[in-house]
Every structure is written in structure tokens, then in C-alpha cells.
Amino acid sequence: MATPVPSRQLFINGEWREPVLKKRIPIINPTTEEIIGDIPAATAEDVELAVDAARKALSRNKGKDWSSASGAVRAKYLRAIAAKVTERKSEFAKLESMDCGKPLDEAAWDIDDVAGCFEYYADLAEGLDAKQKAPVSLPMQNFKSYVLKEPIGVVGLITPWNYPLLMATWKVAPALAAGCAAILKPSELASVTCLELAEVCREVGLPPGVLNILSGLGPEAGAPLASHPHVDKIAFTGSTATGSRIMTAAAQMVKQNNCTWFLCSLLVWSLEGKSPIIVFEDVDLDKAAEWTIFGCFWTNGQICSATSRLLVHESIAAEFVDKLVKWTKNIKISDPLEEGCRLGPVASAGQYDKVLKFISNAKSEGATILCGGARPEHLKKGFFVEPTIITDVTTSMQIWREEVFGPVLCVKTFATEDEAIELANDTHYGLGAAVISNDLERCDRVSKSLNAGIVWINCSQPCFCQAPWGGNKRSGFGRELGEWGLDNYLSVKQVTQYVSDEPWGWYQSPSKL
């Protein structure tokens, strides 16, 4: 029996509220193409209410507000949220599979990571208390100086649909740990579990206005949030095109001619990628094949760090690619709720059409579709695309240069280490990269040469909330996760005190003249 999709409203000031304009958006199950419910559609009017609630959360009770609470107090709420998420893990995983097509096993892993992320930032919130008033060493003994770390204020968080609750948590958990008040705007294509997070916050008694959740369309809800004059920072993960629009909207509010101020007020993370995976000739082919397939086809290929450009040494290329094709043909493609599913549908009709168009263009440009490239014959409904391997590509082809965001792997060979590095770095993006080799000295050399924010050695796609996540070039700027993720929501205040009993001596009193 399918898990029913709860009917929710917007979450503002600790309460469920119907959108001012009473708009709603249908939820389409990508597996069946059927409408299984709807979500509220926020507009600028609702954004105004949410921002007002967030600002009041940071100013109520004169010193007893969320921003001035101790890290230990905030940690209790974060741990309570983690416990509730764990308690509802099975339900959350099913809702996420139904909403975005993610295989149920993978959705369950994500929910575990959600709880773990809240726990991790609870620990960091507690650690903030001990770090306050950290002394600064000065060259003059008649001064003492220390640093305070304070919440930036009200933050807008705009998140994507491929990891609906986990990507939201990557922003919500550190923002709340830092003492900020937040407005979360999840993707309209997958908002169900984010709205359930609101119910979790209500159940654990999170103070009103600390976290507000607005589902809705980008132009109607995201844009007013990004350009709101009382939002102190916007954090965004999504497409480069949307990121550019958000930067433009946020830039309209910048009145100071100060680039540093602007970069601190807008952090754009993990936009897009076209990540390489380099497989050298000295590898165990089976181990390398599994990581190659996992690195591209996990999450139905809808991951910005997907290692979707395979660079394989020419001496093993034929054998290795043959193995990849055989393994790929055995991947179970099915309803994501079925046991053993390893590939579900892509998230929407628009994404389905986009992926098939990429494959069609590759073929018309002269590439070879070795396997996949179409709808699976046994699935007549749903936005399913067979896992696809493409060879005979050139570096000028669209399939090699642009992000597909679907289960599509393209392949090139190389002869030397230098050639592999050159091919790997020949991209506008720089989020992730992987190198597979038994020669660890070579792995170290290549890792240092790759222009990417994340490098994996003898694996692909592991992600831990303790380690920084982010990219170079057009893959965005800033880093999420780890202590870096917390620092994004904190401002640093210098406090310096003159401690000498002697006058400073710059001005001589007239009485002493």
C-alpha cells in the first residue's frame, strides 16, 4: 500500500498557513506520471510574512531570542529534530521516492544522512560556546583583543530537487546551529519531505519564526526571497542559469560598492558539473567498473558531481568498456519502491525530454550509443531512461561539455598521465573529479593537478558532512559542510580593549602645557 502524501500548507512563524493567494501546485509521481497530491505555492506576499517572522525570531524577548541563545540550547533542538527524522525514516524515504523517483534504498541512506547532519551541527553549535572570545595575539601589551562569532541574521535557503531533504539540511542545520533564522524555499519539483521537516520542527517545539518553509515556483517565491531587503544572506544550490538570476536579484539590493560585502551576502554552491573519472591501466577492472557505474548512475544520474566523463587508458579501454556495458545492462530499472531497484525515473517530464535530447544530439554529432539511450521496453509509463554509455565522442561535442543530469556516461581514451589531466581539466566546471589507480604516488600527483573542489581517489561520490563540499570555476563558489558550512552563517566581530592605566598620549591636555 502506497504511503499517502500529506496535504500541507506553508510553514510560517511556527504555524501552518494557507498561501495568501491560495495557489497550489500538483505533485506528479515520476514513476506513474499520475498526480498524487499538491503543495502550497507561495508568492511575494507569503515571503513578506516569512521574512517578518524570521526577523522577529531574532529580536523577541530582549536577549532571549534564538540568535543570543547558547549553542548548547540550539543543539538540543537540532538533536530533537534528528531523533524525529530517524523515527520517521521509513515514511520519509517512501515519500522522497514517490516525489522525485529516487530508489528507495538510496532515499533511506539520504534520510540517515539528514539525521547525521543535524547531529553533527548540534555538536558544532555546542562547540561555538567554547570558541567565543577567542584571544587574538597583539604586538602591544596595552591592548587586549578577542573575536566573537555571531549569526549573520535572516538567511534565505534555496535548494534543488535531486536530494530534496538532504540538500535542504546541508543549509538548514548549520544556519540554525549558528543562530540564524531561516526561510527555506525547496524546489517545486520535490518539496514533500521539506514540508514534513516543518512538521518535525513544530513537534519538537522549535521557537516560532526560526525556520520557515515556503514551497512554490522560483519566479513567484524564490525571486522575491532572493531580492528581499531584509534577508541578510542567500544560499543556493541548483542550475547555473537559476544561480545567475538569483545573483542578479540579490545584486539589486547591494547599495555599497564593496565586493567583499556582496560575496558574503550571497553564497552560490554546487551549481553544475561535468566531472571526470580517470581510470589508469594498473587497476582491478571489476572494482574500477563498479565505481565508474556508481559514480555516474547513482541517484538516477541526477547529481551535480556525477563523474559522467570517463577517461580510460587506451591499453585497457576495450576490455573495460565491454565490462561496463555488460554490467550496465544488468542494472535493475523499476519502480523505485521495488526491492532491488538501482535506477528509477528521472524527476520530471521536462528532465526526461532534456536527457533524451542530449542523447539524440550526441548521435547526430557522430557519437556511438553503445548501450541504453531510450525508454526501457518493459516500462510503458514513467520518466525512465536506460543507463547510457556513449563512445566516439570529441571534446567539442555537447555531450562531453555540458551537464546532462541523467544516467549518461561518455567515454574517451588517453595515452599518458599528462593527457588525462589535460582532458579532465578541459571544462568550464570544477566540482568533482576521481582518479582510479593502484599507484598512490600517481594518485597524489593527479589529485593536485585536477582543477576541482573535490577529488576522490579509488572511489567516486562519497560525501561526509564533516568534509567541505563545493567547486571551482562555473561549479560555484563557497563551501558547504564541515566547519566551513557553519562559518558561512557566522559573522566575525573583533573586540579590542585598551587595558593600560596610562593615557594614550596622542593629545596633550592644555593643563599640562
Short mmCIF file of C-alpha atoms in Angstrom, two decimals:
data_model
loop_
_atom_site.label_atom_id
_atom_site.label_comp_id
_atom_site.label_asym_id
_atom_site.label_seq_id
_atom_site.Cartn_x
_atom_site.Cartn_y
_atom_site.Cartn_z
CA MET A 1 0.00 0.00 0.00
CA ALA A 2 1.42 3.37 -1.04
CA THR A 3 2.29 5.93 1.59
CA PRO A 4 -0.25 8.79 1.34
CA VAL A 5 1.21 12.21 0.60
CA PRO A 6 0.24 14.56 3.47
CA SER A 7 -1.58 17.72 2.48
CA ARG A 8 0.35 20.63 3.99
CA GLN A 9 0.28 24.42 3.96
CA LEU A 10 3.18 26.88 4.16
CA PHE A 11 5.11 26.87 7.44
CA ILE A 12 5.43 30.42 8.76
CA ASN A 13 6.13 31.54 12.33
CA GLY A 14 5.75 28.02 13.68
CA GLU A 15 2.29 27.51 12.15
CA TRP A 16 0.72 26.04 9.01
CA ARG A 17 -0.65 28.89 6.91
CA GLU A 18 -2.59 28.80 3.66
CA PRO A 19 -0.89 30.82 0.90
CA VAL A 20 -2.24 34.36 0.73
CA LEU A 21 -3.32 33.83 -2.89
CA LYS A 22 -4.46 30.25 -2.15
CA LYS A 23 -2.37 28.80 -5.01
CA ARG A 24 -1.27 25.16 -5.10
CA ILE A 25 0.96 23.03 -7.37
CA PRO A 26 0.23 19.39 -8.32
CA ILE A 27 2.66 16.65 -7.26
CA ILE A 28 3.39 14.29 -10.15
CA ASN A 29 4.81 10.87 -9.34
CA PRO A 30 7.62 10.40 -11.93
CA THR A 31 7.13 6.63 -11.83
CA THR A 32 3.44 6.62 -12.78
CA GLU A 33 3.06 10.15 -14.23
CA GLU A 34 -0.03 10.47 -12.01
CA ILE A 35 -0.97 13.37 -9.73
CA ILE A 36 -0.65 12.13 -6.15
CA GLY A 37 -1.32 15.35 -4.25
CA ASP A 38 -0.41 19.02 -4.23
CA ILE A 39 1.77 21.51 -2.39
CA PRO A 40 1.13 25.14 -1.47
CA ALA A 41 2.52 27.76 -3.84
CA ALA A 42 3.99 30.76 -2.04
CA THR A 43 4.16 34.18 -3.63
CA ALA A 44 5.77 37.50 -2.67
CA GLU A 45 3.01 38.10 -0.11
CA ASP A 46 3.95 34.91 1.75
CA VAL A 47 7.66 35.72 1.51
CA GLU A 48 6.93 39.00 3.26
CA LEU A 49 5.21 37.18 6.14
CA ALA A 50 8.03 34.65 6.46
CA VAL A 51 10.78 37.29 6.49
CA ASP A 52 8.88 39.26 9.12
CA ALA A 53 8.54 36.11 11.27
CA ALA A 54 12.25 35.35 10.91
CA ARG A 55 13.28 38.87 11.91
CA LYS A 56 11.01 38.75 14.97
CA ALA A 57 12.59 35.42 15.97
CA LEU A 58 15.91 37.24 16.21
CA SER A 59 14.62 40.21 18.17
CA ARG A 60 11.98 38.98 20.60
CA ASN A 61 12.37 38.81 24.39
CA LYS A 62 15.35 41.19 24.60
CA GLY A 63 18.33 38.88 24.79
CA LYS A 64 16.42 35.61 24.94
CA ASP A 65 15.97 35.27 21.20
CA TRP A 66 17.34 32.49 19.02
CA SER A 67 20.47 34.40 18.00
CA SER A 68 21.60 35.05 21.57
CA ALA A 69 20.73 31.58 22.89
CA SER A 70 23.73 29.46 23.79
CA GLY A 71 24.99 26.90 21.34
CA ALA A 72 24.00 24.24 23.84
CA VAL A 73 20.37 25.38 23.74
CA ARG A 74 20.30 25.35 19.94
CA ALA A 75 21.96 21.92 19.94
CA LYS A 76 19.07 20.44 21.94
CA TYR A 77 16.63 21.41 19.20
CA LEU A 78 18.88 20.09 16.43
CA ARG A 79 19.23 16.74 18.19
CA ALA A 80 15.49 16.57 18.74
CA ILE A 81 14.96 17.16 15.01
CA ALA A 82 17.48 14.40 14.21
CA ALA A 83 15.67 11.96 16.50
CA LYS A 84 12.27 12.70 14.93
CA VAL A 85 13.66 12.31 11.42
CA THR A 86 15.14 8.93 12.39
CA GLU A 87 11.82 7.91 13.93
CA ARG A 88 10.05 8.65 10.64
CA LYS A 89 12.84 7.36 8.38
CA SER A 90 10.76 4.74 6.55
CA GLU A 91 7.93 7.18 5.83
CA PHE A 92 10.31 9.95 4.72
CA ALA A 93 12.19 7.60 2.37
CA LYS A 94 8.98 6.45 0.69
CA LEU A 95 7.71 10.00 0.28
CA GLU A 96 11.01 11.03 -1.29
CA SER A 97 10.96 8.08 -3.72
CA MET A 98 7.41 8.91 -4.78
CA ASP A 99 8.23 12.60 -5.13
CA CYS A 100 11.49 12.51 -7.13
CA GLY A 101 11.94 8.90 -8.31
CA LYS A 102 14.96 8.05 -6.17
CA PRO A 103 15.40 4.29 -5.47
CA LEU A 104 14.06 3.53 -2.01
CA ASP A 105 17.39 2.23 -0.67
CA GLU A 106 19.13 5.44 -1.71
CA ALA A 107 16.36 7.58 -0.25
CA ALA A 108 16.75 5.74 3.06
CA TRP A 109 20.51 6.41 3.02
CA ASP A 110 19.73 10.09 2.47
CA ILE A 111 17.40 10.21 5.47
CA ASP A 112 20.14 8.65 7.62
CA ASP A 113 22.45 11.41 6.38
CA VAL A 114 19.83 14.04 7.22
CA ALA A 115 19.72 12.90 10.83
CA GLY A 116 23.50 12.62 10.96
CA CYS A 117 23.91 16.16 9.62
CA PHE A 118 21.62 17.63 12.29
CA GLU A 119 23.57 15.69 14.95
CA TYR A 120 26.90 16.92 13.58
CA TYR A 121 25.86 20.58 13.61
CA ALA A 122 24.43 20.15 17.09
CA ASP A 123 27.96 19.25 18.18
CA LEU A 124 29.39 22.29 16.38
CA ALA A 125 26.74 24.55 17.94
CA GLU A 126 27.87 23.42 21.38
CA GLY A 127 31.48 23.98 20.37
CA LEU A 128 30.73 27.60 19.50
CA ASP A 129 30.24 28.44 23.17
CA ALA A 130 33.83 27.47 23.99
CA LYS A 131 35.20 29.41 21.00
CA GLN A 132 33.62 32.74 21.89
CA LYS A 133 36.06 35.45 22.96
CA ALA A 134 38.95 33.59 21.36
CA PRO A 135 42.01 35.77 22.11
CA VAL A 136 43.98 37.47 19.35
CA SER A 137 47.73 37.87 19.83
CA LEU A 138 48.74 41.55 19.56
CA PRO A 139 52.17 43.24 19.38
CA MET A 140 51.20 45.87 22.02
CA GLN A 141 50.68 44.83 25.63
CA ASN A 142 48.43 47.76 26.47
CA PHE A 143 45.67 46.28 24.29
CA LYS A 144 43.74 43.03 24.51
CA SER A 145 41.65 41.68 21.66
CA TYR A 146 39.23 38.83 21.15
CA VAL A 147 36.83 37.56 18.50
CA LEU A 148 33.10 36.96 18.72
CA LYS A 149 31.29 34.77 16.21
CA GLU A 150 27.72 35.95 15.73
CA PRO A 151 24.86 34.80 13.49
CA ILE A 152 24.56 36.74 10.25
CA GLY A 153 20.81 37.19 10.73
CA VAL A 154 17.97 36.13 8.43
CA VAL A 155 19.02 33.76 5.65
CA GLY A 156 17.18 32.56 2.56
CA LEU A 157 17.91 28.97 1.54
CA ILE A 158 17.02 27.84 -1.99
CA THR A 159 17.51 24.13 -2.67
CA PRO A 160 17.23 21.61 -5.57
CA TRP A 161 15.12 18.52 -6.25
CA ASN A 162 17.69 15.73 -6.60
CA TYR A 163 18.35 15.41 -2.84
CA PRO A 164 15.25 17.22 -1.57
CA LEU A 165 15.60 16.89 2.21
CA LEU A 166 19.35 16.29 2.39
CA MET A 167 20.34 19.38 0.37
CA ALA A 168 17.93 21.42 2.49
CA THR A 169 19.51 20.02 5.66
CA TRP A 170 23.01 20.95 4.44
CA LYS A 171 21.84 24.56 4.74
CA VAL A 172 19.21 24.46 7.48
CA ALA A 173 21.32 22.62 10.08
CA PRO A 174 24.37 24.96 10.03
CA ALA A 175 22.18 28.06 9.72
CA LEU A 176 20.21 27.11 12.83
CA ALA A 177 23.36 25.97 14.66
CA ALA A 178 24.87 29.41 14.03
CA GLY A 179 21.80 31.16 15.50
CA CYS A 180 20.32 32.44 12.23
CA ALA A 181 16.62 32.44 11.39
CA ALA A 182 15.91 30.86 8.01
CA ILE A 183 13.41 30.78 5.16
CA LEU A 184 13.73 27.56 3.14
CA LYS A 185 12.44 27.51 -0.44
CA PRO A 186 12.73 23.94 -1.78
CA SER A 187 12.29 23.06 -5.44
CA GLU A 188 8.70 22.91 -6.60
CA LEU A 189 9.55 19.55 -8.21
CA ALA A 190 10.23 17.90 -4.84
CA SER A 191 9.00 19.68 -1.71
CA VAL A 192 7.13 16.94 0.15
CA THR A 193 9.81 15.91 2.65
CA CYS A 194 10.86 19.51 3.25
CA LEU A 195 7.29 20.30 4.29
CA GLU A 196 7.41 17.27 6.58
CA LEU A 197 10.55 18.77 8.14
CA ALA A 198 8.30 21.67 9.11
CA GLU A 199 6.01 19.27 10.95
CA VAL A 200 9.05 17.82 12.74
CA CYS A 201 10.08 21.33 13.83
CA ARG A 202 6.58 22.01 15.08
CA GLU A 203 6.55 18.75 17.07
CA VAL A 204 9.89 19.44 18.79
CA GLY A 205 8.83 22.98 19.69
CA LEU A 206 11.35 24.92 17.64
CA PRO A 207 10.72 28.58 18.52
CA PRO A 208 8.34 30.35 16.09
CA GLY A 209 9.97 32.01 13.10
CA VAL A 210 13.36 30.27 13.47
CA LEU A 211 12.66 28.10 10.41
CA ASN A 212 10.01 28.99 7.84
CA ILE A 213 9.36 26.76 4.82
CA LEU A 214 7.82 28.09 1.61
CA SER A 215 7.17 25.73 -1.29
CA GLY A 216 6.47 27.42 -4.59
CA LEU A 217 7.75 28.37 -8.02
CA GLY A 218 11.10 30.09 -8.48
CA PRO A 219 9.84 33.32 -10.10
CA GLU A 220 6.95 33.65 -7.63
CA ALA A 221 8.67 32.66 -4.37
CA GLY A 222 12.41 32.28 -4.93
CA ALA A 223 12.94 35.60 -6.68
CA PRO A 224 11.15 37.71 -4.02
CA LEU A 225 13.15 35.90 -1.34
CA ALA A 226 16.48 36.50 -3.12
CA SER A 227 15.78 40.21 -3.60
CA HIS A 228 14.21 40.92 -0.21
CA PRO A 229 15.96 43.85 1.53
CA HIS A 230 15.61 42.26 4.99
CA VAL A 231 17.26 38.95 4.08
CA ASP A 232 20.90 39.12 5.11
CA LYS A 233 22.21 36.20 3.04
CA ILE A 234 21.04 33.88 0.28
CA ALA A 235 22.44 30.36 -0.04
CA PHE A 236 21.57 28.50 -3.23
CA THR A 237 22.19 25.14 -4.87
CA GLY A 238 20.86 24.47 -8.37
CA SER A 239 21.44 25.21 -12.03
CA THR A 240 23.86 27.85 -13.28
CA ALA A 241 21.04 29.68 -15.07
CA THR A 242 18.96 29.95 -11.89
CA GLY A 243 22.05 30.86 -9.88
CA SER A 244 22.76 33.74 -12.26
CA ARG A 245 19.20 35.04 -11.86
CA ILE A 246 19.48 34.84 -8.08
CA MET A 247 22.80 36.70 -8.14
CA THR A 248 21.21 39.39 -10.30
CA ALA A 249 18.24 39.70 -7.94
CA ALA A 250 20.48 39.87 -4.87
CA ALA A 251 22.78 42.37 -6.56
CA GLN A 252 19.88 44.81 -6.94
CA MET A 253 19.90 45.20 -3.17
CA VAL A 254 23.61 45.98 -2.88
CA LYS A 255 23.92 49.68 -2.09
CA GLN A 256 27.58 49.63 -1.02
CA ASN A 257 30.28 49.50 -3.68
CA ASN A 258 32.01 46.74 -1.77
CA CYS A 259 32.69 43.41 -3.45
CA THR A 260 33.57 41.67 -0.19
CA TRP A 261 30.19 42.62 1.24
CA PHE A 262 28.44 41.16 -1.77
CA LEU A 263 30.28 37.85 -1.70
CA CYS A 264 29.48 37.47 1.98
CA SER A 265 25.80 38.17 1.36
CA LEU A 266 25.35 35.59 -1.37
CA LEU A 267 26.84 32.14 -1.48
CA VAL A 268 26.17 30.04 -4.58
CA TRP A 269 27.16 26.43 -4.05
CA SER A 270 27.41 23.37 -6.25
CA LEU A 271 25.74 24.69 -9.36
CA GLU A 272 26.58 22.26 -12.14
CA GLY A 273 29.35 19.88 -13.08
CA LYS A 274 30.78 17.62 -15.73
CA SER A 275 33.15 15.70 -13.54
CA PRO A 276 35.86 13.37 -14.90
CA ILE A 277 36.83 9.93 -13.67
CA ILE A 278 40.32 8.82 -14.76
CA VAL A 279 40.96 5.07 -14.88
CA PHE A 280 44.62 4.04 -15.28
CA GLU A 281 45.92 0.77 -16.68
CA ASP A 282 47.02 -0.78 -13.35
CA VAL A 283 43.58 -1.19 -11.79
CA ASP A 284 41.38 -4.10 -10.81
CA LEU A 285 38.83 -3.82 -13.64
CA ASP A 286 35.88 -5.05 -11.59
CA LYS A 287 36.46 -2.57 -8.76
CA ALA A 288 37.03 0.27 -11.22
CA ALA A 289 33.89 -0.68 -13.16
CA GLU A 290 31.70 -0.61 -10.07
CA TRP A 291 32.93 2.83 -9.01
CA THR A 292 32.57 4.14 -12.57
CA ILE A 293 28.95 2.97 -12.83
CA PHE A 294 28.09 4.11 -9.33
CA GLY A 295 29.73 7.49 -9.88
CA CYS A 296 27.53 8.23 -12.90
CA PHE A 297 24.27 6.31 -12.38
CA TRP A 298 23.69 6.76 -8.63
CA THR A 299 20.63 8.93 -7.89
CA ASN A 300 19.43 8.13 -11.42
CA GLY A 301 22.38 10.14 -12.73
CA GLN A 302 20.88 13.31 -11.24
CA ILE A 303 23.80 14.54 -9.19
CA CYS A 304 25.85 17.65 -9.89
CA SER A 305 29.10 15.88 -9.01
CA ALA A 306 28.40 12.81 -11.21
CA THR A 307 31.63 11.53 -12.77
CA SER A 308 30.00 11.39 -16.19
CA ARG A 309 33.18 11.83 -18.28
CA LEU A 310 35.17 8.59 -18.27
CA LEU A 311 38.83 8.88 -19.24
CA VAL A 312 40.29 5.38 -19.56
CA HIS A 313 43.83 4.37 -20.51
CA GLU A 314 43.94 3.18 -24.11
CA SER A 315 45.61 -0.13 -23.21
CA ILE A 316 42.58 -1.34 -21.20
CA ALA A 317 39.83 0.68 -22.86
CA ALA A 318 38.24 -2.05 -24.99
CA GLU A 319 38.10 -4.62 -22.18
CA PHE A 320 36.98 -2.08 -19.60
CA VAL A 321 34.21 -0.54 -21.69
CA ASP A 322 32.96 -4.01 -22.65
CA LYS A 323 32.69 -4.83 -18.94
CA LEU A 324 30.86 -1.56 -18.27
CA VAL A 325 28.30 -2.34 -20.98
CA LYS A 326 27.64 -5.83 -19.60
CA TRP A 327 27.24 -4.54 -16.06
CA THR A 328 25.05 -1.63 -17.15
CA LYS A 329 22.65 -3.95 -18.96
CA ASN A 330 22.11 -5.84 -15.69
CA ILE A 331 21.11 -2.78 -13.64
CA LYS A 332 17.56 -3.21 -12.34
CA ILE A 333 15.37 -0.38 -13.66
CA SER A 334 11.97 -0.33 -11.97
CA ASP A 335 9.51 1.43 -9.71
CA PRO A 336 11.87 2.88 -7.07
CA LEU A 337 9.79 1.29 -4.31
CA GLU A 338 10.52 -2.22 -5.65
CA GLU A 339 13.13 -4.26 -3.83
CA GLY A 340 16.49 -4.22 -5.59
CA CYS A 341 15.77 -1.16 -7.75
CA ARG A 342 19.03 0.55 -8.72
CA LEU A 343 17.65 3.03 -11.27
CA GLY A 344 14.33 4.81 -11.07
CA PRO A 345 12.80 7.51 -13.26
CA VAL A 346 14.27 10.97 -13.67
CA ALA A 347 12.37 13.55 -11.68
CA SER A 348 10.06 15.18 -14.22
CA ALA A 349 8.78 15.19 -17.78
CA GLY A 350 10.98 18.18 -18.55
CA GLN A 351 14.08 16.39 -17.31
CA TYR A 352 13.13 13.25 -19.27
CA ASP A 353 12.87 15.21 -22.51
CA LYS A 354 16.13 17.03 -21.79
CA VAL A 355 18.10 13.82 -21.22
CA LEU A 356 16.76 12.15 -24.38
CA LYS A 357 17.57 15.30 -26.38
CA PHE A 358 21.19 15.16 -25.16
CA ILE A 359 21.45 11.55 -26.32
CA SER A 360 19.84 12.34 -29.68
CA ASN A 361 22.23 15.26 -30.24
CA ALA A 362 25.23 13.09 -29.41
CA LYS A 363 24.18 10.56 -32.01
CA SER A 364 23.61 13.24 -34.64
CA GLU A 365 27.08 14.69 -33.91
CA GLY A 366 28.68 11.32 -34.67
CA ALA A 367 28.97 9.66 -31.27
CA THR A 368 28.14 5.97 -30.77
CA ILE A 369 25.42 4.89 -28.32
CA LEU A 370 26.94 1.63 -27.03
CA CYS A 371 24.01 0.82 -24.75
CA GLY A 372 20.86 2.41 -23.42
CA GLY A 373 19.69 5.74 -24.73
CA ALA A 374 15.94 5.12 -24.69
CA ARG A 375 12.97 4.18 -22.54
CA PRO A 376 13.24 0.63 -21.12
CA GLU A 377 10.95 -1.69 -23.11
CA HIS A 378 9.29 -3.15 -20.01
CA LEU A 379 8.21 0.25 -18.64
CA LYS A 380 5.46 1.93 -20.62
CA LYS A 381 4.86 4.79 -18.18
CA GLY A 382 7.10 6.97 -16.09
CA PHE A 383 10.09 9.16 -16.88
CA PHE A 384 12.53 6.26 -17.24
CA VAL A 385 15.75 6.46 -19.25
CA GLU A 386 18.01 3.44 -19.66
CA PRO A 387 21.54 3.92 -18.29
CA THR A 388 23.50 5.02 -21.33
CA ILE A 389 27.15 4.67 -22.40
CA ILE A 390 28.41 6.78 -25.30
CA THR A 391 31.75 6.46 -27.13
CA ASP A 392 33.44 8.05 -30.14
CA VAL A 393 33.00 11.47 -28.58
CA THR A 394 35.13 14.50 -29.30
CA THR A 395 35.90 17.28 -26.86
CA SER A 396 33.76 19.72 -28.85
CA MET A 397 30.57 17.67 -28.58
CA GLN A 398 27.72 18.88 -26.39
CA ILE A 399 27.55 15.51 -24.59
CA TRP A 400 31.19 15.92 -23.48
CA ARG A 401 30.99 19.56 -22.43
CA GLU A 402 27.54 20.07 -20.89
CA GLU A 403 25.89 18.57 -17.83
CA VAL A 404 23.14 16.08 -18.72
CA PHE A 405 21.83 15.45 -15.19
CA GLY A 406 20.71 11.96 -16.11
CA PRO A 407 22.15 8.43 -16.39
CA VAL A 408 24.54 9.10 -19.27
CA LEU A 409 28.27 8.24 -19.31
CA CYS A 410 30.53 9.36 -22.15
CA VAL A 411 33.95 7.81 -22.78
CA LYS A 412 37.34 8.92 -24.13
CA THR A 413 40.75 7.26 -24.04
CA PHE A 414 44.14 8.70 -23.12
CA ALA A 415 47.75 7.61 -23.57
CA THR A 416 49.65 9.49 -20.86
CA GLU A 417 49.09 10.93 -17.42
CA ASP A 418 49.57 14.46 -18.73
CA GLU A 419 46.98 13.91 -21.45
CA ALA A 420 44.49 12.57 -18.89
CA ILE A 421 44.93 15.65 -16.70
CA GLU A 422 44.58 17.99 -19.65
CA LEU A 423 41.36 16.31 -20.79
CA ALA A 424 40.00 16.23 -17.25
CA ASN A 425 40.59 19.96 -16.73
CA ASP A 426 39.26 20.96 -20.15
CA THR A 427 35.85 22.03 -18.84
CA HIS A 428 34.04 25.11 -17.58
CA TYR A 429 33.16 23.20 -14.43
CA GLY A 430 35.19 22.13 -11.44
CA LEU A 431 33.07 20.43 -8.80
CA GLY A 432 34.37 16.86 -8.53
CA ALA A 433 36.91 14.50 -10.09
CA ALA A 434 38.02 10.92 -9.47
CA VAL A 435 41.24 9.03 -10.14
CA ILE A 436 41.45 5.22 -10.07
CA SER A 437 44.92 3.68 -9.84
CA ASN A 438 46.95 1.34 -7.64
CA ASP A 439 49.88 3.76 -7.82
CA LEU A 440 49.16 6.06 -4.86
CA GLU A 441 52.01 8.42 -5.73
CA ARG A 442 50.41 8.92 -9.12
CA CYS A 443 47.01 9.42 -7.45
CA ASP A 444 48.56 12.13 -5.29
CA ARG A 445 50.15 13.87 -8.30
CA VAL A 446 46.94 13.78 -10.30
CA SER A 447 44.81 14.96 -7.36
CA LYS A 448 46.99 18.05 -7.01
CA SER A 449 46.73 18.75 -10.75
CA LEU A 450 42.96 18.42 -11.07
CA ASN A 451 41.10 21.74 -11.00
CA ALA A 452 38.18 20.65 -8.85
CA GLY A 453 36.87 21.36 -5.38
CA ILE A 454 36.57 17.65 -4.55
CA VAL A 455 38.84 14.79 -5.64
CA TRP A 456 38.13 11.13 -4.96
CA ILE A 457 40.89 8.51 -5.03
CA ASN A 458 39.86 4.93 -5.92
CA CYS A 459 36.19 5.78 -5.41
CA SER A 460 33.54 8.21 -6.61
CA GLN A 461 30.84 10.24 -4.82
CA PRO A 462 31.40 9.52 -1.10
CA CYS A 463 30.17 12.51 0.87
CA PHE A 464 30.52 13.17 4.58
CA CYS A 465 29.02 16.10 6.48
CA GLN A 466 32.38 16.60 8.24
CA ALA A 467 34.25 17.40 4.99
CA PRO A 468 33.94 20.54 2.82
CA TRP A 469 31.80 20.40 -0.33
CA GLY A 470 31.97 22.86 -3.22
CA GLY A 471 33.52 23.56 -6.58
CA ASN A 472 35.71 25.78 -8.70
CA LYS A 473 35.04 27.69 -11.93
CA ARG A 474 31.38 27.58 -13.01
CA SER A 475 30.57 24.98 -10.38
CA GLY A 476 30.04 27.78 -7.89
CA PHE A 477 31.86 29.37 -5.01
CA GLY A 478 31.82 28.86 -1.27
CA ARG A 479 31.93 25.58 0.66
CA GLU A 480 29.22 23.69 2.47
CA LEU A 481 29.51 21.08 5.22
CA GLY A 482 32.09 20.68 7.94
CA GLU A 483 33.16 23.69 9.98
CA TRP A 484 33.20 25.63 6.71
CA GLY A 485 29.43 25.18 6.46
CA LEU A 486 28.91 26.70 9.91
CA ASP A 487 31.24 29.62 9.20
CA ASN A 488 29.05 30.59 6.24
CA TYR A 489 26.31 31.68 8.64
CA LEU A 490 28.53 33.46 11.15
CA SER A 491 29.97 36.96 11.14
CA VAL A 492 33.27 37.67 12.90
CA LYS A 493 33.42 40.60 15.28
CA GLN A 494 36.70 41.97 16.61
CA VAL A 495 36.57 43.39 20.14
CA THR A 496 39.70 45.27 21.29
CA GLN A 497 40.20 46.82 24.72
CA TYR A 498 42.73 49.36 25.96
CA VAL A 499 43.92 47.92 29.30
CA SER A 500 46.63 50.36 30.41
CA ASP A 501 46.07 52.88 33.23
CA GLU A 502 48.26 55.37 31.35
CA PRO A 503 46.82 57.96 28.94
CA TRP A 504 47.21 57.09 25.29
CA GLY A 505 49.36 60.21 24.84
CA TRP A 506 48.27 61.41 21.40
CA TYR A 507 46.69 64.57 22.83
CA GLN A 508 48.40 66.68 25.48
CA SER A 509 45.98 68.26 27.96
CA PRO A 510 46.12 72.12 28.00
CA SER A 511 46.60 71.98 31.79
CA LYS A 512 49.94 70.30 31.23
CA LEU A 513 51.21 72.79 28.66
#
